[in-house]
Amino acid sequence: MKNLHGIIFACRSDANLGELTRPRNTCSLPYGGRYRLIDFMLSNYVNAGITDVGIIVHESYQSLLDHVGSGKDWELSRTHGGLRILPPFGYAERGGEYRGDMDALEGVADYLENIRQEHVILAWGDMAVNLPVADIYRRHIETGADVTMVCTPTLKGAPRFSEYVKVNEEGRVTELSVHPVAADQALESLEIYVISKKLLLDLVNYCSAHDIYQFSRGVLQPRLKELKLMSYIHEGYVARFQSVAGYYDHSMELLEPQVYGELFNLDRPVRTKDRSSCPTYYGPDAKSNHSLVADGCIIEGEVENSIISRGVVIEKGAKVTNSVLMQNTVVKSGASLAYVITDKDVLVNEDRMLMGHATYPLAIAKGSVV
Amino acid sequence: MKKEVVAMLLAGGQGSRLYALTSHVAKPAVPFGGKYRIIDFPLSNCANSGIDTVGVLTQYRPLELNSYIGSGQPWDLDRSDGGVHILPPYMREGDQGTWYKGTANAIYQNIGFLDLYDPEYVVILSGDHIYKMDYADMVDLHKKTGAACTISVLEVTMEEATRFGIMNVDETDRVYEFEEKPKQPKSNLASMGIYVFTWSKLRQYLIDDEADPTSSNDFGKNIIPRMLDANEIMMAYRFQGYWKDVGTIDSLWDANMDMLAIKNEKGINPYDPSWPIYSRTPIRPPHVTGEHAKLSHSLVTGGCKIDGVVENSVLFHSVVVEEGADVQYSILMPGTVVKKGAKVAYSIVAEGAVIGEDAVVGAPPSDEPDWGIAVVAGGVKIGDKAVVKPHAMIREDVKGGEQA
């Protein structure tokens, strides 16, 4: 894929995710036992043969930097091209977060000028999806679209956060509604676009001059007739994260074999930072049922219906059900957790009882001692 | 380019006593401990000991080993100055050049490589032992004593001593005699096949040894005795901790089982963050356990799907154990599939083998004289309801219902 450049927006953190995004940008939210959300889009790009990727960041991106490093775990540590982290440049006088994707692109306009590929794919880095990017690009070229937009037929977001489209029989988008009150359309936009570098630069310049900061509302919506906006429908699993309960639900969905198979498709593997973890050890009295367990754990207690991340320790006599434990959580003996999300490095001491509910899981902040 | 210490890792051995497990790969590339290969231990020891230049001498079936080592990145040995180098035998002017004739000859043939780095000391390692060791500490002893050669030794029992190369030492641990498998051992210090040499000394001994047509060009048989005869200072370095030769099916199985004893201080603890064992691992998602899974005292790795019973076993990545299957005291290498109702006990199943429904592979220890660990070679298919007897060595598919 020599002719496609990848851009990932990693510049929003969602207040609705509460404790989970306080220490980080949504893109570096841990998910699925060993991943950060950005791993999915990065892997999608790399698996399509994309060699040059720019990640647009704005603030609280330290954990993201830690995670992606030089990009070597995604084969993006290269002499030519490779991974670039793009913090805001010359944006200081305006201050505040980027107001939208066009605003963010304007913030890195110099970088865009120097892209050596003819086409660019743009996506947010805060969703879990395994996309056939090579196929999307091929369709973009074949249909001669100005812009190709990736859509999903299964609504994954809440209407007030999402964008919906209607398409004609050729797949051309005929109607686009941004953040409607109710979703009556069949397709949700994933806000993933393929566009030529030339058109993108023209649009960024235009938006900059007219203070337009959103691609969908500011560019696509008013130009639906003028621009050939084609849809690409992705039927597979998509998870978008807009609340703590939603995060919990999407985590639990990983226990469904079909979702696991789609998201972790071995032909398009999801790459992540290599921690050189050991295998997971199950002790003599361990129990593990209907759970997803990453490497490097020591499990001597009981685990059921749960997502267990790398380096978690569950002592003998401890019981974890319907929970999501992030990296290095330690559950001491006799403790009992149900419907709990523990962030990284949480310590739950002996005999503690923590309980949330499926509709209101209890989220415990990074590094807490219970 | 000068380096104080360069390590040379002898990885050319065929490992013929591992039979079917080494029919496609060199012994150092044999999977070990759920996530590793045997060579990860000496390579990680090098990285953790601060040795950044390592030559890996390969000869037998090197392809998988070569691609496994690659740039050396998992062990932080991808360096612009030094790093890990694969050293196969090669041809020289005319028709000179041969396979590596022996361990000493392998190093002799790579004098040119060592001269590039002009080291003070060379550490000689082999690729068939599981242990954690700080080579820097051994080099320190070597320097302090001004030795020409320092040999790492392990204290064994007097009975075991008859099976090892034994170092007889004086009160300062200086070696005065070396005996290969002595009937009446005078000491219990067994050589671990790990040597530190002062390079300028070793270089000359290698050249002299090569000139001797009667020599078998081996460190233990030729170089060490020759150096002793010449009254060089040879020191024993007493190693304490876990060390296991994994050159046989039984010892390989044993050492894998030892990996389960993570709480045993005498075992090898892979979870110890102060001495990590690095490995190159394929990209796999976390493993999943099903409704019927029963896991105890076992190691499980990424990409596994477990819905049966797994006890006292080591599972590498992407192993599938279906509902109703039962795995006991076994080692299942990457991609093994154990189908519904199959029973696997006291077995080593190599990469990608498939155990059919209701098949039986191996059995718990019994009084039968030929009981032993059963081995199923890589890619072999054991048919439904087939039976593989204990101690069997299965290299070809076994049809459904048959016995092998």
Short mmCIF file of N, CA, C and O in Angstrom, two decimals, chain A residues 23-139:
data_model
loop_
_atom_site.label_atom_id
_atom_site.label_comp_id
_atom_site.label_asym_id
_atom_site.label_seq_id
_atom_site.Cartn_x
_atom_site.Cartn_y
_atom_site.Cartn_z
N PRO A 23 -6.71 9.56 33.57
CA PRO A 23 -5.26 9.64 33.39
C PRO A 23 -4.82 9.59 31.93
O PRO A 23 -3.64 9.55 31.66
N ARG A 24 -5.74 9.57 30.99
CA ARG A 24 -5.33 9.32 29.60
C ARG A 24 -6.36 9.78 28.61
O ARG A 24 -7.50 10.05 28.92
N ASN A 25 -5.89 9.84 27.37
CA ASN A 25 -6.67 10.09 26.20
C ASN A 25 -7.47 8.81 25.87
O ASN A 25 -6.99 7.72 26.16
N THR A 26 -8.64 8.94 25.30
CA THR A 26 -9.46 7.74 25.07
C THR A 26 -8.73 6.69 24.23
O THR A 26 -8.93 5.49 24.41
N CYS A 27 -7.87 7.15 23.32
CA CYS A 27 -7.13 6.22 22.46
C CYS A 27 -6.24 5.27 23.25
O CYS A 27 -5.90 4.20 22.77
N SER A 28 -5.82 5.67 24.42
CA SER A 28 -4.95 4.77 25.17
C SER A 28 -5.71 4.05 26.28
O SER A 28 -5.13 3.52 27.21
N LEU A 29 -7.02 4.02 26.15
CA LEU A 29 -7.83 3.23 27.08
C LEU A 29 -7.53 1.74 26.89
O LEU A 29 -7.60 1.24 25.77
N PRO A 30 -7.19 1.02 27.97
CA PRO A 30 -6.93 -0.42 27.83
C PRO A 30 -8.22 -1.17 27.48
O PRO A 30 -9.30 -0.80 27.95
N TYR A 31 -8.09 -2.18 26.67
CA TYR A 31 -9.27 -2.94 26.23
C TYR A 31 -8.83 -4.33 25.81
O TYR A 31 -7.78 -4.50 25.20
N GLY A 32 -9.64 -5.33 26.14
CA GLY A 32 -9.41 -6.67 25.62
C GLY A 32 -8.21 -7.38 26.23
O GLY A 32 -7.63 -8.25 25.62
N GLY A 33 -7.83 -6.99 27.45
CA GLY A 33 -6.82 -7.75 28.16
C GLY A 33 -5.39 -7.36 27.88
O GLY A 33 -4.53 -7.49 28.73
N ARG A 34 -5.11 -6.88 26.65
CA ARG A 34 -3.71 -6.53 26.38
C ARG A 34 -3.57 -5.37 25.43
O ARG A 34 -2.46 -5.02 25.05
N TYR A 35 -4.67 -4.77 25.03
CA TYR A 35 -4.59 -3.73 24.01
C TYR A 35 -4.91 -2.36 24.58
O TYR A 35 -5.48 -2.24 25.65
N ARG A 36 -4.51 -1.33 23.82
CA ARG A 36 -5.02 0.01 24.00
C ARG A 36 -5.87 0.26 22.75
O ARG A 36 -5.54 -0.28 21.68
N LEU A 37 -6.87 1.11 22.86
CA LEU A 37 -7.78 1.26 21.71
C LEU A 37 -7.03 1.61 20.43
O LEU A 37 -7.37 1.13 19.36
N ILE A 38 -6.00 2.42 20.53
CA ILE A 38 -5.31 2.85 19.31
C ILE A 38 -4.67 1.67 18.56
O ILE A 38 -4.45 1.75 17.35
N ASP A 39 -4.42 0.57 19.27
CA ASP A 39 -3.83 -0.60 18.61
C ASP A 39 -4.66 -1.07 17.42
O ASP A 39 -4.12 -1.57 16.44
N PHE A 40 -5.98 -0.92 17.55
CA PHE A 40 -6.85 -1.46 16.50
C PHE A 40 -6.66 -0.68 15.20
O PHE A 40 -6.42 -1.27 14.15
N MET A 41 -6.72 0.65 15.27
CA MET A 41 -6.60 1.40 14.03
C MET A 41 -5.16 1.33 13.49
O MET A 41 -4.95 1.19 12.29
N LEU A 42 -4.19 1.39 14.40
CA LEU A 42 -2.80 1.25 13.95
C LEU A 42 -2.60 -0.08 13.23
O LEU A 42 -1.98 -0.13 12.17
N SER A 43 -3.14 -1.14 13.81
CA SER A 43 -2.99 -2.46 13.20
C SER A 43 -3.74 -2.53 11.87
O SER A 43 -3.26 -3.11 10.90
N ASN A 44 -4.93 -1.92 11.82
CA ASN A 44 -5.69 -1.90 10.57
C ASN A 44 -4.85 -1.30 9.45
O ASN A 44 -4.82 -1.80 8.33
N TYR A 45 -4.19 -0.20 9.78
CA TYR A 45 -3.36 0.49 8.78
C TYR A 45 -2.18 -0.40 8.37
O TYR A 45 -1.92 -0.61 7.19
N VAL A 46 -1.48 -0.89 9.37
CA VAL A 46 -0.26 -1.66 9.11
C VAL A 46 -0.58 -2.96 8.35
O VAL A 46 0.14 -3.34 7.43
N ASN A 47 -1.70 -3.58 8.72
CA ASN A 47 -2.08 -4.83 8.05
C ASN A 47 -2.46 -4.61 6.59
O ASN A 47 -2.51 -5.56 5.82
N ALA A 48 -2.75 -3.35 6.23
CA ALA A 48 -3.05 -3.05 4.84
C ALA A 48 -1.77 -2.65 4.11
O ALA A 48 -1.81 -2.28 2.94
N GLY A 49 -0.65 -2.69 4.80
CA GLY A 49 0.62 -2.35 4.16
C GLY A 49 0.98 -0.88 4.21
O GLY A 49 1.91 -0.43 3.54
N ILE A 50 0.23 -0.11 4.99
CA ILE A 50 0.56 1.33 5.13
C ILE A 50 1.87 1.45 5.91
O ILE A 50 2.06 0.79 6.92
N THR A 51 2.77 2.29 5.41
CA THR A 51 4.08 2.39 6.04
C THR A 51 4.27 3.71 6.77
O THR A 51 5.18 3.84 7.58
N ASP A 52 3.43 4.71 6.44
CA ASP A 52 3.59 6.03 7.06
C ASP A 52 2.31 6.38 7.80
O ASP A 52 1.24 6.42 7.20
N VAL A 53 2.44 6.63 9.09
CA VAL A 53 1.26 6.94 9.91
C VAL A 53 1.55 8.15 10.78
O VAL A 53 2.59 8.22 11.44
N GLY A 54 0.63 9.11 10.76
CA GLY A 54 0.74 10.26 11.66
C GLY A 54 -0.37 10.17 12.69
O GLY A 54 -1.52 9.89 12.36
N ILE A 55 0.00 10.35 13.95
CA ILE A 55 -1.00 10.33 15.02
C ILE A 55 -1.13 11.75 15.57
O ILE A 55 -0.15 12.31 16.08
N ILE A 56 -2.32 12.31 15.43
CA ILE A 56 -2.53 13.69 15.87
C ILE A 56 -2.95 13.69 17.34
O ILE A 56 -3.97 13.09 17.70
N VAL A 57 -2.14 14.32 18.18
CA VAL A 57 -2.43 14.34 19.61
C VAL A 57 -2.61 15.79 20.04
O VAL A 57 -2.21 16.72 19.34
N HIS A 58 -3.22 15.98 21.18
CA HIS A 58 -3.38 17.35 21.65
C HIS A 58 -2.92 17.51 23.09
O HIS A 58 -2.05 18.27 23.39
N GLU A 59 -3.56 16.78 23.98
CA GLU A 59 -3.09 16.84 25.36
C GLU A 59 -3.24 15.49 26.04
O GLU A 59 -3.84 14.58 25.48
N SER A 60 -2.73 15.37 27.24
CA SER A 60 -2.67 14.12 28.02
C SER A 60 -2.35 12.93 27.11
O SER A 60 -3.07 11.95 27.07
N TYR A 61 -1.27 13.06 26.36
CA TYR A 61 -0.90 11.97 25.47
C TYR A 61 0.34 11.22 25.94
O TYR A 61 0.93 10.46 25.21
N GLN A 62 0.72 11.44 27.20
CA GLN A 62 1.92 10.77 27.69
C GLN A 62 1.78 9.26 27.67
O GLN A 62 2.67 8.54 27.24
N SER A 63 0.60 8.76 28.11
CA SER A 63 0.45 7.31 28.15
C SER A 63 0.41 6.74 26.73
O SER A 63 0.83 5.62 26.48
N LEU A 64 -0.06 7.56 25.78
CA LEU A 64 -0.07 7.14 24.39
C LEU A 64 1.37 7.04 23.86
O LEU A 64 1.73 6.08 23.18
N LEU A 65 2.18 8.03 24.21
CA LEU A 65 3.59 8.00 23.78
C LEU A 65 4.31 6.79 24.35
O LEU A 65 5.04 6.09 23.65
N ASP A 66 4.07 6.54 25.64
CA ASP A 66 4.66 5.36 26.29
C ASP A 66 4.31 4.11 25.52
O ASP A 66 5.11 3.21 25.35
N HIS A 67 3.06 4.07 25.11
CA HIS A 67 2.56 2.85 24.48
C HIS A 67 3.11 2.66 23.08
O HIS A 67 3.62 1.59 22.76
N VAL A 68 3.02 3.66 22.23
CA VAL A 68 3.42 3.43 20.84
C VAL A 68 4.93 3.50 20.65
O VAL A 68 5.47 2.88 19.73
N GLY A 69 5.61 4.25 21.52
CA GLY A 69 7.07 4.33 21.43
C GLY A 69 7.52 4.71 20.03
O GLY A 69 6.98 5.64 19.43
N SER A 70 8.46 3.99 19.51
CA SER A 70 8.98 4.30 18.18
C SER A 70 8.11 3.67 17.10
O SER A 70 8.36 3.85 15.92
N GLY A 71 7.11 2.90 17.51
CA GLY A 71 6.25 2.22 16.53
C GLY A 71 6.78 0.86 16.14
O GLY A 71 6.23 0.22 15.26
N LYS A 72 7.81 0.38 16.84
CA LYS A 72 8.44 -0.86 16.39
C LYS A 72 7.52 -2.07 16.49
O LYS A 72 7.59 -2.96 15.67
N ASP A 73 6.62 -2.07 17.47
CA ASP A 73 5.73 -3.22 17.59
C ASP A 73 4.69 -3.27 16.47
O ASP A 73 3.99 -4.27 16.32
N TRP A 74 4.59 -2.19 15.71
CA TRP A 74 3.68 -2.17 14.54
C TRP A 74 4.50 -2.13 13.25
O TRP A 74 3.98 -1.79 12.21
N GLU A 75 5.77 -2.42 13.35
CA GLU A 75 6.70 -2.37 12.21
C GLU A 75 6.74 -0.96 11.62
O GLU A 75 6.91 -0.78 10.42
N LEU A 76 6.55 0.05 12.45
CA LEU A 76 6.53 1.41 11.93
C LEU A 76 7.76 2.20 12.33
O LEU A 76 7.81 3.41 12.17
N SER A 77 8.76 1.50 12.86
CA SER A 77 10.02 2.19 13.16
C SER A 77 10.87 2.04 11.92
O SER A 77 11.48 1.00 11.69
N ARG A 78 10.88 3.04 11.06
CA ARG A 78 11.47 2.90 9.74
C ARG A 78 12.44 4.03 9.44
O ARG A 78 12.34 5.11 10.02
N THR A 79 13.36 3.75 8.51
CA THR A 79 14.29 4.79 8.08
C THR A 79 13.53 5.85 7.28
O THR A 79 13.74 7.05 7.47
N HIS A 80 12.66 5.39 6.36
CA HIS A 80 11.85 6.34 5.60
C HIS A 80 10.41 6.20 6.05
O HIS A 80 9.87 5.11 6.09
N GLY A 81 9.81 7.30 6.39
CA GLY A 81 8.41 7.25 6.82
C GLY A 81 8.31 6.64 8.20
O GLY A 81 9.11 6.92 9.08
N GLY A 82 7.30 5.78 8.39
CA GLY A 82 7.08 5.18 9.71
C GLY A 82 6.12 6.03 10.52
O GLY A 82 5.29 6.76 9.98
N LEU A 83 6.28 5.94 11.83
CA LEU A 83 5.32 6.58 12.74
C LEU A 83 5.76 7.99 13.11
O LEU A 83 6.93 8.23 13.40
N ARG A 84 4.79 8.91 13.09
CA ARG A 84 5.05 10.27 13.57
C ARG A 84 3.96 10.68 14.55
O ARG A 84 2.78 10.50 14.26
N ILE A 85 4.37 11.18 15.70
CA ILE A 85 3.42 11.74 16.64
C ILE A 85 3.33 13.23 16.33
O ILE A 85 4.36 13.89 16.20
N LEU A 86 2.11 13.74 16.21
CA LEU A 86 1.93 15.12 15.77
C LEU A 86 1.23 15.95 16.84
O LEU A 86 0.00 16.01 16.89
N PRO A 87 2.00 16.58 17.72
CA PRO A 87 1.39 17.47 18.70
C PRO A 87 1.01 18.79 18.00
O PRO A 87 1.46 19.05 16.90
N PRO A 88 0.19 19.63 18.66
CA PRO A 88 -0.21 20.87 18.01
C PRO A 88 1.00 21.76 17.74
O PRO A 88 1.94 21.78 18.53
N PHE A 89 0.96 22.46 16.62
CA PHE A 89 2.04 23.37 16.29
C PHE A 89 1.43 24.71 15.93
O PHE A 89 0.54 24.78 15.09
N GLY A 90 1.89 25.76 16.58
CA GLY A 90 1.35 27.08 16.27
C GLY A 90 -0.12 27.19 16.61
O GLY A 90 -0.88 27.89 15.96
N TYR A 91 -0.53 26.46 17.65
CA TYR A 91 -1.95 26.46 18.00
C TYR A 91 -2.14 27.14 19.35
O TYR A 91 -3.24 27.40 19.77
N ALA A 92 -1.01 27.46 19.95
CA ALA A 92 -1.05 27.91 21.34
C ALA A 92 -1.93 29.14 21.54
O ALA A 92 -2.66 29.23 22.51
N GLU A 93 -1.90 30.07 20.58
CA GLU A 93 -2.64 31.31 20.80
C GLU A 93 -4.15 31.08 20.92
O GLU A 93 -4.86 31.81 21.55
N ARG A 94 -4.61 29.96 20.28
CA ARG A 94 -6.04 29.71 20.35
C ARG A 94 -6.41 28.92 21.62
O ARG A 94 -7.44 29.14 22.20
N GLY A 95 -5.50 28.03 21.99
CA GLY A 95 -5.70 27.29 23.24
C GLY A 95 -6.86 26.31 23.18
O GLY A 95 -7.60 26.25 22.20
N GLY A 96 -7.00 25.51 24.23
CA GLY A 96 -8.12 24.58 24.31
C GLY A 96 -7.95 23.39 23.40
O GLY A 96 -7.01 23.31 22.63
N GLU A 97 -8.88 22.45 23.50
CA GLU A 97 -8.84 21.26 22.66
C GLU A 97 -9.14 21.60 21.21
O GLU A 97 -9.76 22.61 20.92
N TYR A 98 -8.75 20.72 20.33
CA TYR A 98 -9.22 20.85 18.96
C TYR A 98 -10.72 20.72 18.98
O TYR A 98 -11.29 19.86 19.66
N ARG A 99 -11.39 21.54 18.17
CA ARG A 99 -12.85 21.50 18.18
C ARG A 99 -13.41 20.40 17.27
O ARG A 99 -14.58 20.09 17.30
N GLY A 100 -12.57 19.87 16.42
CA GLY A 100 -13.05 18.82 15.52
C GLY A 100 -11.91 18.33 14.66
O GLY A 100 -10.77 18.79 14.78
N ASP A 101 -12.23 17.41 13.75
CA ASP A 101 -11.17 16.79 12.95
C ASP A 101 -10.50 17.79 12.00
O ASP A 101 -9.29 17.76 11.81
N MET A 102 -11.28 18.72 11.41
CA MET A 102 -10.66 19.68 10.50
C MET A 102 -9.74 20.63 11.25
O MET A 102 -8.70 21.03 10.76
N ASP A 103 -10.19 20.98 12.47
CA ASP A 103 -9.37 21.82 13.32
C ASP A 103 -8.03 21.13 13.60
O ASP A 103 -6.96 21.75 13.55
N ALA A 104 -8.10 19.84 13.89
CA ALA A 104 -6.89 19.07 14.19
C ALA A 104 -5.98 18.99 12.96
O ALA A 104 -4.76 19.15 13.06
N LEU A 105 -6.58 18.79 11.80
CA LEU A 105 -5.76 18.70 10.58
C LEU A 105 -5.08 20.03 10.28
O LEU A 105 -3.93 20.08 9.86
N GLU A 106 -5.80 21.11 10.56
CA GLU A 106 -5.20 22.41 10.35
C GLU A 106 -4.00 22.59 11.28
O GLU A 106 -2.99 23.19 10.90
N GLY A 107 -4.12 22.04 12.49
CA GLY A 107 -3.03 22.13 13.45
C GLY A 107 -1.76 21.44 12.98
O GLY A 107 -0.67 21.73 13.47
N VAL A 108 -1.89 20.51 12.06
CA VAL A 108 -0.71 19.79 11.58
C VAL A 108 -0.56 19.96 10.05
O VAL A 108 -0.03 19.11 9.36
N ALA A 109 -1.01 21.13 9.57
CA ALA A 109 -1.05 21.36 8.12
C ALA A 109 0.32 21.15 7.45
O ALA A 109 0.40 20.61 6.34
N ASP A 110 1.38 21.54 8.14
CA ASP A 110 2.72 21.38 7.55
C ASP A 110 3.04 19.92 7.28
O ASP A 110 3.65 19.58 6.28
N TYR A 111 2.63 19.10 8.22
CA TYR A 111 2.86 17.66 8.05
C TYR A 111 2.11 17.15 6.83
O TYR A 111 2.65 16.39 6.02
N LEU A 112 0.87 17.58 6.68
CA LEU A 112 0.04 17.10 5.56
C LEU A 112 0.69 17.46 4.22
O LEU A 112 0.67 16.67 3.29
N GLU A 113 1.25 18.64 4.15
CA GLU A 113 1.92 19.09 2.91
C GLU A 113 3.00 18.10 2.49
O GLU A 113 3.23 17.89 1.30
N ASN A 114 3.66 17.52 3.48
CA ASN A 114 4.82 16.67 3.17
C ASN A 114 4.51 15.19 3.03
O ASN A 114 5.42 14.39 2.88
N ILE A 115 3.25 14.85 3.08
CA ILE A 115 2.87 13.44 2.89
C ILE A 115 3.32 12.99 1.51
O ILE A 115 3.13 13.69 0.52
N ARG A 116 3.98 11.82 1.46
CA ARG A 116 4.52 11.40 0.17
C ARG A 116 3.58 10.49 -0.61
O ARG A 116 3.90 10.06 -1.71
N GLN A 117 2.41 10.17 -0.05
CA GLN A 117 1.45 9.33 -0.74
C GLN A 117 0.36 10.19 -1.38
O GLN A 117 0.12 11.32 -0.96
N GLU A 118 -0.34 9.60 -2.36
CA GLU A 118 -1.37 10.34 -3.08
C GLU A 118 -2.70 10.36 -2.32
O GLU A 118 -3.52 11.23 -2.53
N HIS A 119 -2.91 9.32 -1.51
CA HIS A 119 -4.19 9.21 -0.80
C HIS A 119 -3.97 9.11 0.70
O HIS A 119 -2.91 8.68 1.16
N VAL A 120 -5.00 9.49 1.43
CA VAL A 120 -4.90 9.51 2.89
C VAL A 120 -6.13 8.84 3.48
O VAL A 120 -7.24 9.03 2.97
N ILE A 121 -5.93 8.03 4.51
CA ILE A 121 -7.08 7.53 5.27
C ILE A 121 -7.04 8.21 6.63
O ILE A 121 -5.98 8.35 7.25
N LEU A 122 -8.22 8.66 7.06
CA LEU A 122 -8.33 9.39 8.32
C LEU A 122 -9.28 8.62 9.22
O LEU A 122 -10.34 8.18 8.77
N ALA A 123 -8.90 8.43 10.49
CA ALA A 123 -9.80 7.74 11.41
C ALA A 123 -9.49 8.16 12.83
O ALA A 123 -8.38 8.58 13.14
N TRP A 124 -10.49 8.02 13.70
CA TRP A 124 -10.25 8.22 15.12
C TRP A 124 -9.65 6.95 15.69
O TRP A 124 -9.99 5.84 15.24
N GLY A 125 -8.81 7.11 16.68
CA GLY A 125 -8.11 5.95 17.24
C GLY A 125 -8.79 5.39 18.47
O GLY A 125 -8.16 4.69 19.25
N ASP A 126 -10.07 5.71 18.66
CA ASP A 126 -10.68 5.29 19.92
C ASP A 126 -11.84 4.32 19.73
O ASP A 126 -12.81 4.34 20.46
N MET A 127 -11.73 3.47 18.71
CA MET A 127 -12.75 2.43 18.56
C MET A 127 -12.05 1.09 18.33
O MET A 127 -10.90 1.04 17.91
N ALA A 128 -12.76 0.01 18.65
CA ALA A 128 -12.21 -1.32 18.43
C ALA A 128 -12.89 -1.93 17.23
O ALA A 128 -14.10 -2.19 17.27
N VAL A 129 -12.15 -2.09 16.17
CA VAL A 129 -12.70 -2.66 14.94
C VAL A 129 -11.54 -3.24 14.14
O VAL A 129 -10.44 -2.72 14.17
N ASN A 130 -11.80 -4.35 13.47
CA ASN A 130 -10.77 -4.94 12.61
C ASN A 130 -11.22 -4.72 11.16
O ASN A 130 -12.08 -5.41 10.64
N LEU A 131 -10.63 -3.71 10.54
CA LEU A 131 -11.09 -3.26 9.22
C LEU A 131 -10.19 -3.74 8.10
O LEU A 131 -8.97 -3.69 8.22
N PRO A 132 -10.79 -4.16 6.97
CA PRO A 132 -9.98 -4.49 5.79
C PRO A 132 -9.62 -3.23 5.03
O PRO A 132 -10.24 -2.89 4.02
N VAL A 133 -8.64 -2.50 5.51
CA VAL A 133 -8.31 -1.19 4.94
C VAL A 133 -7.88 -1.30 3.47
O VAL A 133 -8.22 -0.45 2.65
N ALA A 134 -7.18 -2.39 3.15
CA ALA A 134 -6.74 -2.56 1.76
C ALA A 134 -7.95 -2.63 0.84
O ALA A 134 -7.96 -2.05 -0.26
N ASP A 135 -9.00 -3.29 1.28
CA ASP A 135 -10.22 -3.43 0.51
C ASP A 135 -10.95 -2.08 0.39
O ASP A 135 -11.48 -1.73 -0.67
N ILE A 136 -10.96 -1.35 1.48
CA ILE A 136 -11.62 -0.03 1.48
C ILE A 136 -10.92 0.89 0.47
O ILE A 136 -11.57 1.57 -0.32
N TYR A 137 -9.62 0.84 0.47
CA TYR A 137 -8.84 1.69 -0.45
C TYR A 137 -9.09 1.28 -1.90
O TYR A 137 -9.29 2.13 -2.78
N ARG A 138 -9.11 -0.04 -2.14
CA ARG A 138 -9.35 -0.52 -3.50
C ARG A 138 -10.71 -0.03 -4.01
O ARG A 138 -10.85 0.46 -5.12
N ARG A 139 -11.72 -0.12 -3.14
CA ARG A 139 -13.05 0.33 -3.53
C ARG A 139 -13.07 1.83 -3.77
O ARG A 139 -13.77 2.32 -4.68
#
